[in-house]
mmCIF file of C-alpha atoms in Angstrom:
data_model
loop_
_atom_site.group_PDB
_atom_site.id
_atom_site.type_symbol
_atom_site.label_atom_id
_atom_site.label_comp_id
_atom_site.label_asym_id
_atom_site.label_seq_id
_atom_site.Cartn_x
_atom_site.Cartn_y
_atom_site.Cartn_z
ATOM 1 C CA MET V 1 -58.538 11.055 368.753
ATOM 2 C CA SER V 2 -57.736 8.838 371.732
ATOM 3 C CA LEU V 3 -60.268 6.027 371.925
ATOM 4 C CA ASP V 4 -61.167 3.682 374.749
ATOM 5 C CA MET V 5 -64.051 1.226 375.043
ATOM 6 C CA GLU V 6 -65.585 1.245 378.521
ATOM 7 C CA GLY V 7 -67.433 4.525 377.916
ATOM 8 C CA VAL V 8 -69.212 3.348 374.770
ATOM 9 C CA ALA V 9 -73.013 3.033 374.890
ATOM 10 C CA GLY V 10 -73.992 -0.597 375.435
ATOM 11 C CA VAL V 11 -70.640 -1.672 376.856
ATOM 12 C CA VAL V 12 -71.086 -2.649 380.522
ATOM 13 C CA ASP V 13 -69.125 -5.868 381.045
ATOM 14 C CA TRP V 14 -65.454 -6.797 380.861
ATOM 15 C CA ASP V 15 -66.279 -9.636 378.460
ATOM 16 C CA GLN V 16 -67.278 -6.993 375.901
ATOM 17 C CA CYS V 17 -63.839 -5.403 376.239
ATOM 18 C CA ARG V 18 -61.481 -8.368 376.324
ATOM 19 C CA PRO V 19 -60.139 -10.078 373.187
ATOM 20 C CA GLY V 20 -61.172 -13.711 373.078
ATOM 21 C CA SER V 21 -64.331 -13.249 375.141
ATOM 22 C CA PRO V 22 -67.677 -14.192 373.585
ATOM 23 C CA SER V 23 -69.021 -10.629 373.639
ATOM 24 C CA TYR V 24 -65.825 -8.906 372.468
ATOM 25 C CA ALA V 25 -66.915 -8.677 368.817
ATOM 26 C CA LEU V 26 -70.016 -6.740 369.845
ATOM 27 C CA GLY V 27 -67.940 -4.352 371.961
ATOM 28 C CA CYS V 28 -65.673 -3.667 368.997
ATOM 29 C CA GLU V 29 -68.630 -3.063 366.706
ATOM 30 C CA LEU V 30 -70.207 -0.574 369.124
ATOM 31 C CA LEU V 31 -66.857 1.197 369.517
ATOM 32 C CA GLN V 32 -66.271 1.355 365.767
ATOM 33 C CA ASP V 33 -69.644 3.002 365.197
ATOM 34 C CA GLU V 34 -69.008 5.704 367.820
ATOM 35 C CA VAL V 35 -65.513 6.388 366.502
ATOM 36 C CA ASN V 36 -66.846 6.693 362.956
ATOM 37 C CA ALA V 37 -69.553 9.062 364.180
ATOM 38 C CA ALA V 38 -66.877 11.262 365.770
ATOM 39 C CA ILE V 39 -64.850 11.218 362.550
ATOM 40 C CA GLU V 40 -67.854 12.123 360.417
ATOM 41 C CA GLY V 41 -68.805 14.956 362.740
ATOM 42 C CA ALA V 42 -65.267 16.321 362.835
ATOM 43 C CA ILE V 43 -65.088 16.373 359.053
ATOM 44 C CA ALA V 44 -68.458 18.121 358.875
ATOM 45 C CA GLY V 45 -67.078 20.723 361.276
ATOM 46 C CA GLY V 46 -64.057 21.389 359.065
ATOM 47 C CA ALA V 47 -61.372 18.926 360.185
ATOM 48 C CA THR V 48 -58.968 18.073 357.375
ATOM 49 C CA GLU V 49 -56.800 15.391 358.991
ATOM 50 C CA ILE V 50 -57.748 12.863 361.664
ATOM 51 C CA VAL V 51 -55.448 10.475 363.515
ATOM 52 C CA LEU V 52 -56.909 7.727 365.703
ATOM 53 C CA ASN V 53 -54.962 6.259 368.599
ATOM 54 C CA ASP V 54 -56.438 2.950 369.746
ATOM 55 C CA SER V 55 -55.886 3.049 373.500
ATOM 56 C CA HIS V 56 -57.847 0.070 374.796
ATOM 57 C CA SER V 57 -56.404 -3.289 375.908
ATOM 58 C CA ARG V 58 -54.262 -4.673 373.069
ATOM 59 C CA MET V 59 -54.919 -1.422 371.208
ATOM 60 C CA ALA V 60 -56.122 -3.068 368.006
ATOM 61 C CA ASN V 61 -59.893 -3.013 368.388
ATOM 62 C CA LEU V 62 -61.015 -1.477 365.105
ATOM 63 C CA ASP V 63 -61.417 -2.961 361.646
ATOM 64 C CA PRO V 64 -59.125 -0.632 359.652
ATOM 65 C CA ARG V 65 -61.199 -1.254 356.507
ATOM 66 C CA ARG V 66 -64.261 0.247 358.169
ATOM 67 C CA ILE V 67 -62.697 3.440 359.529
ATOM 68 C CA ALA V 68 -64.551 6.469 358.192
ATOM 69 C CA GLY V 69 -62.998 9.439 356.458
ATOM 70 C CA GLU V 70 -59.771 7.633 355.588
ATOM 71 C CA ALA V 71 -58.498 8.532 359.052
ATOM 72 C CA GLN V 72 -55.026 7.350 360.004
ATOM 73 C CA TYR V 73 -54.958 4.590 362.610
ATOM 74 C CA ILE V 74 -52.324 4.076 365.312
ATOM 75 C CA SER V 75 -52.713 0.592 366.740
ATOM 76 C CA GLY V 76 -50.728 -1.926 368.736
ATOM 77 C CA ARG V 77 -49.218 -2.072 372.208
ATOM 78 C CA HIS V 78 -46.028 -0.747 373.824
ATOM 79 C CA LYS V 79 -46.394 2.787 372.505
ATOM 80 C CA PRO V 80 -44.102 5.310 374.238
ATOM 81 C CA MET V 81 -46.979 7.785 374.582
ATOM 82 C CA TYR V 82 -49.573 5.107 375.362
ATOM 83 C CA MET V 83 -53.086 6.645 375.188
ATOM 84 C CA MET V 84 -51.681 9.891 373.759
ATOM 85 C CA GLN V 85 -49.505 8.449 371.004
ATOM 86 C CA GLY V 86 -49.608 10.643 367.913
ATOM 87 C CA LEU V 87 -50.135 13.928 369.725
ATOM 88 C CA ASP V 88 -47.689 16.742 369.015
ATOM 89 C CA ASP V 89 -47.755 20.504 368.542
ATOM 90 C CA THR V 90 -49.123 20.218 364.984
ATOM 91 C CA VAL V 91 -52.467 18.930 366.317
ATOM 92 C CA ASP V 92 -55.332 21.412 366.740
ATOM 93 C CA ALA V 93 -57.642 19.420 369.019
ATOM 94 C CA ILE V 94 -57.980 16.185 370.955
ATOM 95 C CA PHE V 95 -61.071 13.995 371.252
ATOM 96 C CA PHE V 96 -61.470 11.463 374.080
ATOM 97 C CA VAL V 97 -63.957 8.873 372.791
ATOM 98 C CA GLY V 98 -65.331 6.006 374.892
ATOM 99 C CA TYR V 99 -63.573 7.196 378.058
ATOM 100 C CA HIS V 100 -64.610 6.132 381.574
ATOM 101 C CA GLY V 101 -64.427 7.134 385.230
ATOM 102 C CA SER V 102 -61.483 6.678 387.577
ATOM 103 C CA ILE V 103 -60.941 3.906 390.107
ATOM 104 C CA SER V 104 -61.020 6.444 392.949
ATOM 105 C CA GLY V 105 -64.139 8.399 392.001
ATOM 106 C CA LYS V 106 -67.902 7.956 391.941
ATOM 107 C CA SER V 107 -69.494 4.752 390.682
ATOM 108 C CA SER V 108 -68.771 4.530 386.960
ATOM 109 C CA THR V 109 -69.224 1.525 384.734
ATOM 110 C CA MET V 110 -65.988 -0.505 384.605
ATOM 111 C CA SER V 111 -64.099 2.340 386.270
ATOM 112 C CA HIS V 112 -60.330 2.079 386.554
ATOM 113 C CA THR V 113 -57.205 4.180 386.206
ATOM 114 C CA TYR V 114 -54.916 2.557 383.666
ATOM 115 C CA ASN V 115 -54.316 -0.753 385.490
ATOM 116 C CA PRO V 116 -56.878 -1.611 388.208
ATOM 117 C CA GLU V 117 -54.651 -4.426 389.462
ATOM 118 C CA VAL V 118 -52.024 -1.860 390.441
ATOM 119 C CA PHE V 119 -53.448 1.661 390.812
ATOM 120 C CA SER V 120 -56.062 2.488 393.446
ATOM 121 C CA GLY V 121 -55.856 6.223 392.866
ATOM 122 C CA ALA V 122 -53.976 9.065 391.192
ATOM 123 C CA LYS V 123 -53.781 12.719 392.200
ATOM 124 C CA LEU V 124 -52.611 15.514 389.919
ATOM 125 C CA ASN V 125 -51.561 18.590 391.881
ATOM 126 C CA GLY V 126 -53.485 17.280 394.872
ATOM 127 C CA GLU V 127 -56.767 16.395 393.114
ATOM 128 C CA TYR V 128 -57.926 12.899 392.210
ATOM 129 C CA VAL V 129 -57.993 12.321 388.457
ATOM 130 C CA GLY V 130 -58.734 9.506 386.043
ATOM 131 C CA GLU V 131 -57.041 8.579 382.792
ATOM 132 C CA SER V 132 -58.297 11.801 381.223
ATOM 133 C CA GLY V 133 -56.490 13.922 383.815
ATOM 134 C CA ILE V 134 -53.247 12.012 383.487
ATOM 135 C CA ASN V 135 -53.466 12.234 379.698
ATOM 136 C CA ALA V 136 -54.143 15.964 379.966
ATOM 137 C CA LEU V 137 -50.480 16.365 380.948
ATOM 138 C CA VAL V 138 -49.545 15.702 377.329
ATOM 139 C CA ALA V 139 -52.243 18.001 376.001
ATOM 140 C CA GLU V 140 -51.003 20.859 378.162
ATOM 141 C CA HIS V 141 -47.380 20.182 377.214
ATOM 142 C CA TYR V 142 -48.225 20.661 373.530
ATOM 143 C CA GLY V 143 -50.821 23.373 374.120
ATOM 144 C CA VAL V 144 -53.653 21.399 372.549
ATOM 145 C CA PRO V 145 -57.262 21.652 373.815
ATOM 146 C CA ILE V 146 -59.407 18.653 374.727
ATOM 147 C CA ALA V 147 -62.423 19.471 372.567
ATOM 148 C CA LEU V 148 -64.705 16.410 372.864
ATOM 149 C CA VAL V 149 -65.249 13.887 375.646
ATOM 150 C CA THR V 150 -67.668 10.956 375.354
ATOM 151 C CA GLY V 151 -68.618 8.510 378.094
ATOM 152 C CA ASP V 152 -70.755 8.571 381.232
ATOM 153 C CA ILE V 153 -71.356 11.716 383.279
ATOM 154 C CA VAL V 154 -68.674 10.771 385.822
ATOM 155 C CA THR V 155 -66.119 10.824 383.026
ATOM 156 C CA TRP V 156 -67.100 14.364 382.146
ATOM 157 C CA GLU V 157 -67.091 15.491 385.779
ATOM 158 C CA GLU V 158 -63.499 14.241 386.062
ATOM 159 C CA THR V 159 -62.431 15.794 382.749
ATOM 160 C CA GLU V 160 -64.307 19.088 382.661
ATOM 161 C CA ALA V 161 -61.588 20.995 384.507
ATOM 162 C CA PHE V 162 -59.138 20.086 381.726
ATOM 163 C CA ALA V 163 -61.553 20.738 378.829
ATOM 164 C CA GLY V 164 -62.812 24.269 379.309
ATOM 165 C CA GLY V 165 -65.180 25.116 376.456
ATOM 166 C CA GLY V 166 -65.138 21.546 375.176
ATOM 167 C CA VAL V 167 -68.140 19.432 374.220
ATOM 168 C CA ASN V 168 -69.420 16.524 376.296
ATOM 169 C CA VAL V 169 -71.582 13.679 375.014
ATOM 170 C CA VAL V 170 -73.086 11.446 377.702
ATOM 171 C CA THR V 171 -73.509 7.960 376.250
ATOM 172 C CA LYS V 172 -74.783 6.255 379.393
ATOM 173 C CA GLN V 173 -75.800 6.839 382.988
ATOM 174 C CA SER V 174 -73.801 4.543 385.248
ATOM 175 C CA ILE V 175 -75.858 2.729 387.873
ATOM 176 C CA SER V 176 -72.921 0.895 389.399
ATOM 177 C CA ARG V 177 -69.489 -0.307 388.332
ATOM 178 C CA ALA V 178 -71.241 -3.213 386.589
ATOM 179 C CA SER V 179 -74.384 -1.625 385.142
ATOM 180 C CA ALA V 180 -75.637 1.421 383.272
ATOM 181 C CA LYS V 181 -78.650 2.916 381.549
ATOM 182 C CA ASN V 182 -77.358 3.217 377.982
ATOM 183 C CA LEU V 183 -78.468 5.351 375.098
ATOM 184 C CA HIS V 184 -79.517 3.371 372.057
ATOM 185 C CA PRO V 185 -76.368 3.058 369.904
ATOM 186 C CA THR V 186 -78.030 4.951 367.058
ATOM 187 C CA GLU V 187 -78.833 7.869 369.360
ATOM 188 C CA SER V 188 -75.381 7.796 370.922
ATOM 189 C CA CYS V 189 -73.763 7.994 367.491
ATOM 190 C CA ARG V 190 -76.097 10.818 366.449
ATOM 191 C CA LEU V 191 -75.117 12.859 369.486
ATOM 192 C CA ILE V 192 -71.417 12.109 369.037
ATOM 193 C CA ARG V 193 -71.583 13.134 365.387
ATOM 194 C CA ALA V 194 -73.230 16.437 366.307
ATOM 195 C CA GLY V 195 -70.893 16.945 369.262
ATOM 196 C CA ALA V 196 -67.777 16.361 367.177
ATOM 197 C CA GLU V 197 -68.922 18.858 364.576
ATOM 198 C CA GLU V 198 -69.588 21.463 367.268
ATOM 199 C CA ALA V 199 -66.251 20.723 368.949
ATOM 200 C CA VAL V 200 -64.266 21.412 365.778
ATOM 201 C CA ARG V 201 -66.194 24.635 365.207
ATOM 202 C CA ARG V 202 -65.442 25.762 368.769
ATOM 203 C CA VAL V 203 -61.757 25.047 368.304
ATOM 204 C CA ALA V 204 -61.724 27.048 365.072
ATOM 205 C CA ALA V 205 -63.372 29.920 366.949
ATOM 206 C CA GLY V 206 -60.725 29.722 369.671
ATOM 207 C CA SER V 207 -63.252 29.046 372.437
ATOM 208 C CA VAL V 208 -61.778 25.774 373.784
ATOM 209 C CA LYS V 209 -59.026 26.173 376.364
ATOM 210 C CA THR V 210 -55.951 24.048 376.921
ATOM 211 C CA PRO V 211 -56.014 21.982 380.155
ATOM 212 C CA GLY V 212 -54.303 24.686 382.209
ATOM 213 C CA ILE V 213 -52.181 22.378 384.364
ATOM 214 C CA THR V 214 -49.809 24.370 386.538
ATOM 215 C CA ARG V 215 -46.085 23.696 386.695
ATOM 216 C CA PRO V 216 -44.320 22.115 388.397
ATOM 217 C CA ALA V 217 -46.814 19.270 388.280
ATOM 218 C CA THR V 218 -47.056 16.599 390.954
ATOM 219 C CA LEU V 219 -48.543 13.206 390.146
ATOM 220 C CA ASP V 220 -49.150 11.111 393.264
ATOM 221 C CA LEU V 221 -49.931 7.442 392.665
ATOM 222 C CA GLU V 222 -51.641 5.136 395.154
ATOM 223 C CA LEU V 223 -50.837 1.476 394.554
ATOM 224 C CA GLN V 224 -52.503 -1.700 395.762
ATOM 225 C CA THR V 225 -49.524 -3.136 397.659
ATOM 226 C CA ALA V 226 -46.198 -2.082 399.105
ATOM 227 C CA ASP V 227 -44.431 -4.419 396.664
ATOM 228 C CA MET V 228 -45.935 -2.529 393.740
ATOM 229 C CA ALA V 229 -44.791 0.784 395.160
ATOM 230 C CA ASP V 230 -41.293 -0.612 395.525
ATOM 231 C CA VAL V 231 -41.238 -1.829 391.916
ATOM 232 C CA ALA V 232 -42.593 1.532 390.728
ATOM 233 C CA THR V 233 -39.466 3.288 392.010
ATOM 234 C CA TRP V 234 -37.400 1.359 389.494
ATOM 235 C CA ALA V 235 -38.768 3.776 386.885
ATOM 236 C CA ARG V 236 -37.018 7.110 386.500
ATOM 237 C CA ARG V 237 -38.327 10.089 388.481
ATOM 238 C CA ALA V 238 -40.615 7.912 390.623
ATOM 239 C CA GLU V 239 -39.999 8.406 394.348
ATOM 240 C CA ARG V 240 -41.548 6.511 397.241
ATOM 241 C CA THR V 241 -43.583 8.791 399.513
ATOM 242 C CA GLY V 242 -45.361 6.201 401.639
ATOM 243 C CA LEU V 243 -45.988 2.509 402.127
ATOM 244 C CA ARG V 244 -48.085 2.309 398.958
ATOM 245 C CA GLU V 245 -47.488 5.764 397.495
ATOM 246 C CA VAL V 246 -45.209 7.018 394.750
ATOM 247 C CA ARG V 247 -44.694 10.552 393.435
ATOM 248 C CA ILE V 248 -43.579 11.875 390.066
ATOM 249 C CA GLU V 249 -43.066 15.610 389.717
ATOM 250 C CA GLY V 250 -41.419 18.127 387.448
ATOM 251 C CA ASP V 251 -41.767 21.203 385.262
ATOM 252 C CA ASP V 252 -41.728 19.183 382.047
ATOM 253 C CA LEU V 253 -45.263 17.762 381.804
ATOM 254 C CA LEU V 254 -44.344 15.385 379.017
ATOM 255 C CA ASP V 255 -41.533 13.999 381.144
ATOM 256 C CA VAL V 256 -43.935 13.490 384.063
ATOM 257 C CA PHE V 257 -46.343 11.612 381.782
ATOM 258 C CA GLN V 258 -43.640 9.435 380.259
ATOM 259 C CA ALA V 259 -42.355 8.565 383.729
ATOM 260 C CA PHE V 260 -45.901 7.502 384.609
ATOM 261 C CA VAL V 261 -46.045 5.332 381.488
ATOM 262 C CA ALA V 262 -42.829 3.655 382.630
ATOM 263 C CA VAL V 263 -44.347 3.015 386.073
ATOM 264 C CA ASN V 264 -47.487 1.642 384.438
ATOM 265 C CA TYR V 265 -45.495 -0.800 382.328
ATOM 266 C CA ILE V 266 -43.047 -1.914 385.001
ATOM 267 C CA THR V 267 -45.689 -2.542 387.679
ATOM 268 C CA ARG V 268 -47.593 -4.930 385.421
ATOM 269 C CA GLN V 269 -45.198 -7.626 386.615
ATOM 270 C CA ALA V 270 -45.979 -6.880 390.256
ATOM 271 C CA GLY V 271 -49.655 -6.889 389.396
ATOM 272 C CA GLY V 272 -49.459 -10.348 387.891
ATOM 273 C CA ARG V 273 -49.468 -9.281 384.244
#
């Protein structure tokens, strides 16, 4: 289970997502409840082992003592597989919980694609994608279906092509990048619990498809400045294709993803972080 925060019901402001901000504790509490709902639903559906990968900000947003179902918890920064750490070919299904829309798509609350200071867009095989599409590279590499996606409707629209037969839970309706009509947290958790249970049952029935990304895959990245594009080429496999454009391509989807992770890390300096 890869978990983010911007797609959680009730989370609409960066202060709710950033450690040290006054509203951060509330954001964490809302996230924890939705994650626990997904765990409880998965167990009800027949899941026997659950691994959480905290993928937001410093990647340590949950209280480990409050995690339901004795799920394992991957936390902390600088993970080689970033938002997909922990995934391998022994996993039966992936859940994307609290995910959000891309920087290049429709209005979606707190939309971004990995680092909004650096990336202004990403295309996978010619189509704009968000974090879910980039992360789907790893899912396809290991042949694992994306079975549950929670967040606003834009998130699902951007992920649906990679989650054939999967379950979607809409937690909010984005009004703009800074506002949304949210479900009550209790209702959001109820729907996530039911959705997670259904997702596991669909996986067991073999009705959820793997992402279906064709090879060789081409990941085109649009960056905010020419300097950032230049720095990006310091990472392996990244080639400059324009003033602010970089391309990563190859038959090995995991290698493409890991090259992107390297670009994401190395351009943080150019982006001021």
